[in-house]
């Protein structure tokens, strides 16, 4: 039996935490559809004029497109390197195998400011001009782990004997990969890619160090935030950033749930 | 750990001696045709982390070691399995049964020795290039495919045309009594049904040899007994060589044409169930297949009247009053009933002999009730059995 007081206390605490996290987000969304151009409560009324303005603002447009390109690029690199590393670690024995997990996970633990600094210095040393490409490479360093972790978890849950069964039934290595291994890990790869995209999309610190003159959406928001005449537009941009982070993360979590149980099912 | 190259006895010679002609279907068929499966002095050592750790602990314990840094899973096996035979590999956990099976399938490479299928050396060939199919212990059904696609997999890979594929899948599912389950996913089947899908998936390819690694291990007792009968019937129907791994001696005895008893990576004995059960070649076999009932040393000389190690099967022994007479053709011994185990259809008595050893006696409960049986505890008894049931072991 839990006392009524304790239960109400818990409910209140839960509400406080949820409010703490979500009220600021709600405020951004409300202001994105505000009829007035100033940030003052209560909002003047519902209107799409700032959404309209955002769609016509070429600076915001470019920043948005740049962020999407970078997110896709970083996710693509993460998919290739992360999946390969996961396959190697899960299916083969080689020298330094145990170290790979650490090497792959490390960049996400590293302070962004250090990653940014180090990359910036390195790019300068090898004469890689700063720009979209350097940002993609920078983001990929900490995105690889998302694909790696998802895929290796799936591979570990997928019984090794499935691949042996396929080979036993006459399938060569490539056929086994195509018909058995790939279907088992496909949704994990996709989930990792979506998470990588979401992480890249709102990254700021490493981006600042590696951007050169390029403006991504978060950087555009950061710059415009201080300009009085842009305040309403910033809220619309913020809404876009929220959607492009939340939706991929949501889909990714659905992907790992749905098939996870079935693939791992052993009798 | 087994010690490599302790060449105390020649396993091959011993094996040939234990074979009787009628127990080898390959002899029956055509003397010239090669055996379905032949292992020639196959050895498997596992190197690597696990192996190294185990090897080191053996060293520390002062034991001898084989090749440095290796676990010897299979320590030199010679075996011939005939066409159409139901052959079982029986042995305790870790005795090398699975490793042997995996080498025949091609999932593991032998460290030494050759593997032949129908006289053809396949040692270097990958699994997909061997005319052998496996039923895995965990079934290994592809979870993202329907039952129909699972069974059709091997045919699809070999590009068998669709109409024929469908017909053969239908036949295979009918054989395992799963017609109409084509559209289900493996996740929607019971354990016994999955087991049968795994069997159909292997049989549909009409392999010359089917390997089964404890295929009934995950099933409950009743289903297991049903499946044993079904498996045996299917094997007789299709006439394919079955190599069946189990650590259940009853299963091996009831299903097999012949069986091999494994211990520590070696084969202790190969023979028909009756041979292995009645005339165990080593004390290990006597102990593992059935109840050991060993008489050795001084005890043997007192009771059997000869030096050596002998075994008597528990069901051959009669238990009576201490003054009951024993015939000329009988061995007999006095003792005290130490433990009584009531098993339903029969009762097991463990009798401590005055001469020193312990014998297990089983009696059918023809007229005895559980109360009467249990009352025998602590009673003095005389055990008698025909002399011909004393079997010398490893003589
Ligand atoms: N991949 C491996 N690496 C290292 N050692 C192994 C490997 N596979 C098996 N072994 C060892 O080889 C020996 C034989 O194993 P195996 O699986 O063949 O036994 P088994 O007779 O099938 O036993 P069980 O009845 O428990 O299945 C064991 O000591 C085991 O620990
Ligand atoms: Mg095994």
Short mmCIF file of N, CA and C in Angstrom, two decimals, chain A residues 15-24:
data_model
loop_
_atom_site.label_atom_id
_atom_site.label_comp_id
_atom_site.label_asym_id
_atom_site.label_seq_id
_atom_site.Cartn_x
_atom_site.Cartn_y
_atom_site.Cartn_z
N UNK A 15 4.81 15.57 -13.17
CA UNK A 15 4.27 16.69 -13.94
C UNK A 15 5.29 17.83 -14.03
N UNK A 16 5.96 18.10 -12.92
CA UNK A 16 6.93 19.18 -12.90
C UNK A 16 8.04 18.91 -13.91
N UNK A 17 8.53 17.63 -13.92
CA UNK A 17 9.61 17.28 -14.85
C UNK A 17 9.14 17.42 -16.29
N UNK A 18 7.94 16.87 -16.56
CA UNK A 18 7.43 16.96 -17.93
C UNK A 18 7.25 18.43 -18.34
N UNK A 19 6.72 19.23 -17.41
CA UNK A 19 6.50 20.65 -17.70
C UNK A 19 7.82 21.33 -17.99
N UNK A 20 8.80 21.03 -17.18
CA UNK A 20 10.13 21.61 -17.29
C UNK A 20 10.72 21.35 -18.68
N UNK A 21 10.47 20.10 -19.18
CA UNK A 21 11.03 19.74 -20.48
C UNK A 21 10.19 20.29 -21.62
N UNK A 22 8.87 20.16 -21.49
CA UNK A 22 8.05 20.39 -22.68
C UNK A 22 7.44 21.79 -22.78
N UNK A 23 7.29 22.52 -21.67
CA UNK A 23 6.71 23.87 -21.79
C UNK A 23 7.54 24.78 -22.70
N UNK A 24 8.87 24.81 -22.53
CA UNK A 24 9.66 25.66 -23.44
C UNK A 24 9.46 25.28 -24.90
#
